[in-house]
Amino acid sequence: MSPIQEDARSEIDLAALVQTYSTLLFRVAHSILRNPAEAEDVVQDVFVRVLQHCRSLPAVRDLRVWLVRIAWNLALDRTRRVRPEQWDELFIESLAGSNLPADQAMQETQRMQAVLRELERLPKAERHALLLSAIDELGTAEIAEVMGRSESAVRALLFRARTRLKDRLEKGERK
């Protein structure tokens, strides 16, 4: 195969990768960053990494998990520059639902702010496991691989995170 054919094949493969995984990678990055523009930048950075490592791609055992791990790590790196307390209001509003009456939308927005505030208070490993599990396409085995932990450790982290979050939110509602 000539270099031109290889380049064309790489471009087609990259286009297919972008088509297949960009939405998932955006959701991964957005779950951490809560900012669509930052999440889009992370997705672009992931595909830049793919181009940089295109020769080693055949050796990657599970491409989807590899891509998620890259997006996850890049998004975490970005959080070191932007504090999680700096909530993107658009993120919270998008979670609240736009077709609700104003009073219900306001209550939903306040509830989501409380959930996000409590989520940030969780221990880092629990928070990360919970965020990854919220991305519906990732199973326990894939979360374990992204986090570099065993499946049983991930299940324990998820159980503790959900229990702790539920307890804290119930306490907040009783106040």
mmCIF file of C-alpha atoms in Angstrom:
data_model
loop_
_atom_site.group_PDB
_atom_site.id
_atom_site.type_symbol
_atom_site.label_atom_id
_atom_site.label_comp_id
_atom_site.label_asym_id
_atom_site.label_seq_id
_atom_site.Cartn_x
_atom_site.Cartn_y
_atom_site.Cartn_z
ATOM 1 C CA MET A 1 0.000 0.000 0.000
ATOM 2 C CA SER A 2 1.375 3.388 -0.943
ATOM 3 C CA PRO A 3 1.773 6.174 1.662
ATOM 4 C CA ILE A 4 -1.079 8.050 -0.018
ATOM 5 C CA GLN A 5 -3.362 5.036 0.342
ATOM 6 C CA GLU A 6 -2.308 4.667 3.986
ATOM 7 C CA ASP A 7 -3.054 8.346 4.612
ATOM 8 C CA ALA A 8 -6.455 8.019 2.938
ATOM 9 C CA ARG A 9 -7.202 4.901 5.001
ATOM 10 C CA SER A 10 -6.152 6.688 8.203
ATOM 11 C CA GLU A 11 -8.391 9.640 7.367
ATOM 12 C CA ILE A 12 -11.337 7.330 6.707
ATOM 13 C CA ASP A 13 -10.637 5.474 9.950
ATOM 14 C CA LEU A 14 -10.327 8.747 11.847
ATOM 15 C CA ALA A 15 -13.601 9.952 10.370
ATOM 16 C CA ALA A 16 -15.238 6.703 11.443
ATOM 17 C CA LEU A 17 -13.747 7.034 14.922
ATOM 18 C CA VAL A 18 -15.009 10.595 15.230
ATOM 19 C CA GLN A 19 -18.453 9.531 14.008
ATOM 20 C CA THR A 20 -18.596 6.569 16.381
ATOM 21 C CA TYR A 21 -17.078 7.959 19.562
ATOM 22 C CA SER A 22 -17.296 11.754 19.623
ATOM 23 C CA THR A 23 -20.675 11.838 21.408
ATOM 24 C CA LEU A 24 -19.513 9.416 24.103
ATOM 25 C CA LEU A 25 -16.248 11.285 24.587
ATOM 26 C CA PHE A 26 -18.116 14.592 24.793
ATOM 27 C CA ARG A 27 -20.377 13.183 27.527
ATOM 28 C CA VAL A 28 -17.341 11.910 29.450
ATOM 29 C CA ALA A 29 -15.589 15.277 29.287
ATOM 30 C CA HIS A 30 -18.786 17.257 29.917
ATOM 31 C CA SER A 31 -19.593 15.194 33.020
ATOM 32 C CA ILE A 32 -16.350 16.411 34.552
ATOM 33 C CA LEU A 33 -16.000 19.899 33.114
ATOM 34 C CA ARG A 34 -19.671 20.966 32.929
ATOM 35 C CA ASN A 35 -18.751 23.294 30.118
ATOM 36 C CA PRO A 36 -19.608 22.404 26.503
ATOM 37 C CA ALA A 37 -16.773 24.412 24.950
ATOM 38 C CA GLU A 38 -14.165 22.832 27.244
ATOM 39 C CA ALA A 39 -15.649 19.364 26.605
ATOM 40 C CA GLU A 40 -15.449 19.920 22.834
ATOM 41 C CA ASP A 41 -11.802 20.922 23.210
ATOM 42 C CA VAL A 42 -11.124 17.692 25.098
ATOM 43 C CA VAL A 43 -12.761 15.639 22.332
ATOM 44 C CA GLN A 44 -10.581 17.371 19.754
ATOM 45 C CA ASP A 45 -7.509 16.722 21.893
ATOM 46 C CA VAL A 46 -8.433 13.029 22.097
ATOM 47 C CA PHE A 47 -8.472 12.744 18.316
ATOM 48 C CA VAL A 48 -5.183 14.634 18.079
ATOM 49 C CA ARG A 49 -3.752 11.945 20.376
ATOM 50 C CA VAL A 50 -5.231 9.286 18.097
ATOM 51 C CA LEU A 51 -3.386 10.840 15.155
ATOM 52 C CA GLN A 52 -0.174 10.950 17.177
ATOM 53 C CA HIS A 53 -0.503 7.265 18.097
ATOM 54 C CA CYS A 54 -2.108 5.939 14.901
ATOM 55 C CA ARG A 55 0.692 3.411 14.360
ATOM 56 C CA SER A 56 0.086 1.803 17.763
ATOM 57 C CA LEU A 57 -3.719 1.641 17.415
ATOM 58 C CA PRO A 58 -3.759 -1.985 16.246
ATOM 59 C CA ALA A 59 -2.157 -2.942 19.590
ATOM 60 C CA VAL A 60 -4.953 -1.280 21.593
ATOM 61 C CA ARG A 61 -7.130 -4.044 22.991
ATOM 62 C CA ASP A 62 -10.355 -2.068 23.543
ATOM 63 C CA LEU A 63 -10.338 1.129 21.527
ATOM 64 C CA ARG A 64 -13.478 2.551 23.132
ATOM 65 C CA VAL A 65 -12.107 2.211 26.666
ATOM 66 C CA TRP A 66 -8.748 3.599 25.524
ATOM 67 C CA LEU A 67 -10.452 6.663 24.049
ATOM 68 C CA VAL A 68 -12.610 7.144 27.152
ATOM 69 C CA ARG A 69 -9.544 6.932 29.364
ATOM 70 C CA ILE A 70 -7.790 9.601 27.298
ATOM 71 C CA ALA A 71 -10.859 11.879 27.419
ATOM 72 C CA TRP A 72 -11.223 11.270 31.152
ATOM 73 C CA ASN A 73 -7.601 12.112 31.886
ATOM 74 C CA LEU A 74 -7.577 15.190 29.648
ATOM 75 C CA ALA A 75 -10.763 16.473 31.301
ATOM 76 C CA LEU A 76 -9.308 15.879 34.767
ATOM 77 C CA ASP A 77 -6.192 17.800 33.724
ATOM 78 C CA ARG A 78 -8.399 20.719 32.696
ATOM 79 C CA THR A 79 -10.184 20.732 36.062
ATOM 80 C CA ARG A 80 -6.900 21.642 37.667
ATOM 81 C CA ARG A 81 -7.126 24.944 35.791
ATOM 82 C CA VAL A 82 -10.860 25.567 36.301
ATOM 83 C CA ARG A 83 -12.361 25.090 39.749
ATOM 84 C CA PRO A 84 -15.383 22.741 39.873
ATOM 85 C CA GLU A 85 -17.269 25.288 41.980
ATOM 86 C CA GLN A 86 -17.426 27.522 38.915
ATOM 87 C CA TRP A 87 -20.619 25.852 37.716
ATOM 88 C CA ASP A 88 -21.558 26.450 34.169
ATOM 89 C CA GLU A 89 -25.106 27.770 34.494
ATOM 90 C CA LEU A 90 -25.957 26.366 31.065
ATOM 91 C CA PHE A 91 -24.998 22.907 32.330
ATOM 92 C CA ILE A 92 -27.344 23.159 35.298
ATOM 93 C CA GLU A 93 -30.129 24.629 33.189
ATOM 94 C CA SER A 94 -29.739 21.820 30.653
ATOM 95 C CA LEU A 95 -30.225 19.305 33.442
ATOM 96 C CA ALA A 96 -33.310 21.055 34.811
ATOM 97 C CA GLY A 97 -35.422 20.745 31.684
ATOM 98 C CA SER A 98 -36.609 23.579 29.510
ATOM 99 C CA ASN A 99 -40.281 22.695 29.177
ATOM 100 C CA LEU A 100 -41.098 23.053 32.875
ATOM 101 C CA PRO A 101 -43.058 25.996 34.296
ATOM 102 C CA ALA A 102 -40.764 28.713 35.695
ATOM 103 C CA ASP A 103 -41.318 27.851 39.371
ATOM 104 C CA GLN A 104 -40.664 24.141 38.803
ATOM 105 C CA ALA A 105 -37.616 24.906 36.653
ATOM 106 C CA MET A 106 -36.240 27.090 39.441
ATOM 107 C CA GLN A 107 -36.786 24.343 42.037
ATOM 108 C CA GLU A 108 -35.202 21.793 39.723
ATOM 109 C CA THR A 109 -32.213 24.094 39.154
ATOM 110 C CA GLN A 110 -31.748 24.498 42.921
ATOM 111 C CA ARG A 111 -32.018 20.737 43.392
ATOM 112 C CA MET A 112 -29.420 20.124 40.675
ATOM 113 C CA GLN A 113 -27.082 22.677 42.266
ATOM 114 C CA ALA A 114 -27.416 20.799 45.566
ATOM 115 C CA VAL A 115 -26.695 17.463 43.853
ATOM 116 C CA LEU A 116 -23.639 18.848 42.075
ATOM 117 C CA ARG A 117 -22.387 20.504 45.268
ATOM 118 C CA GLU A 118 -22.697 17.209 47.164
ATOM 119 C CA LEU A 119 -21.167 15.298 44.278
ATOM 120 C CA GLU A 120 -18.088 17.509 44.518
ATOM 121 C CA ARG A 121 -17.835 16.741 48.242
ATOM 122 C CA LEU A 122 -17.574 12.981 47.623
ATOM 123 C CA PRO A 123 -14.116 11.411 47.859
ATOM 124 C CA LYS A 124 -12.432 11.651 44.474
ATOM 125 C CA ALA A 125 -12.493 7.923 43.635
ATOM 126 C CA GLU A 126 -16.191 7.645 44.518
ATOM 127 C CA ARG A 127 -17.016 10.766 42.512
ATOM 128 C CA HIS A 128 -15.101 9.497 39.483
ATOM 129 C CA ALA A 129 -16.748 6.074 39.598
ATOM 130 C CA LEU A 130 -20.188 7.670 39.908
ATOM 131 C CA LEU A 131 -19.585 10.068 37.014
ATOM 132 C CA LEU A 132 -18.347 7.263 34.776
ATOM 133 C CA SER A 133 -21.332 5.087 35.702
ATOM 134 C CA ALA A 134 -23.687 7.917 34.789
ATOM 135 C CA ILE A 135 -22.434 7.639 31.227
ATOM 136 C CA ASP A 136 -24.829 4.923 30.140
ATOM 137 C CA GLU A 137 -22.525 3.242 27.676
ATOM 138 C CA LEU A 138 -19.915 2.258 30.273
ATOM 139 C CA GLY A 139 -20.222 -0.944 32.269
ATOM 140 C CA THR A 140 -18.457 -1.841 35.501
ATOM 141 C CA ALA A 141 -15.630 -3.627 33.677
ATOM 142 C CA GLU A 142 -14.989 -0.604 31.474
ATOM 143 C CA ILE A 143 -15.113 1.789 34.424
ATOM 144 C CA ALA A 144 -12.612 -0.440 36.212
ATOM 145 C CA GLU A 145 -10.284 -0.311 33.232
ATOM 146 C CA VAL A 146 -10.545 3.483 32.906
ATOM 147 C CA MET A 147 -9.906 3.954 36.630
ATOM 148 C CA GLY A 148 -7.231 1.251 36.869
ATOM 149 C CA ARG A 149 -9.117 -0.690 39.562
ATOM 150 C CA SER A 150 -10.785 -4.066 39.894
ATOM 151 C CA GLU A 151 -14.466 -4.521 39.088
ATOM 152 C CA SER A 152 -15.251 -5.330 42.719
ATOM 153 C CA ALA A 153 -13.488 -2.133 43.831
ATOM 154 C CA VAL A 154 -15.580 -0.133 41.350
ATOM 155 C CA ARG A 155 -18.802 -1.768 42.592
ATOM 156 C CA ALA A 156 -17.823 -0.891 46.174
ATOM 157 C CA LEU A 157 -16.988 2.699 45.182
ATOM 158 C CA LEU A 158 -20.325 3.044 43.394
ATOM 159 C CA PHE A 159 -22.243 1.639 46.353
ATOM 160 C CA ARG A 160 -20.521 3.970 48.824
ATOM 161 C CA ALA A 161 -20.892 6.999 46.532
ATOM 162 C CA ARG A 162 -24.593 6.418 45.940
ATOM 163 C CA THR A 163 -25.273 5.775 49.625
ATOM 164 C CA ARG A 164 -23.291 8.805 50.758
ATOM 165 C CA LEU A 165 -24.868 11.072 48.136
ATOM 166 C CA LYS A 166 -28.383 9.876 48.987
ATOM 167 C CA ASP A 167 -27.820 10.387 52.729
ATOM 168 C CA ARG A 168 -26.378 13.885 52.260
ATOM 169 C CA LEU A 169 -29.177 14.953 49.935
ATOM 170 C CA GLU A 170 -31.842 13.637 52.339
ATOM 171 C CA LYS A 171 -30.211 15.534 55.204
ATOM 172 C CA GLY A 172 -30.211 18.693 53.080
ATOM 173 C CA GLU A 173 -33.911 18.306 52.286
ATOM 174 C CA ARG A 174 -34.819 17.894 55.967
ATOM 175 C CA LYS A 175 -33.153 21.184 56.914
#
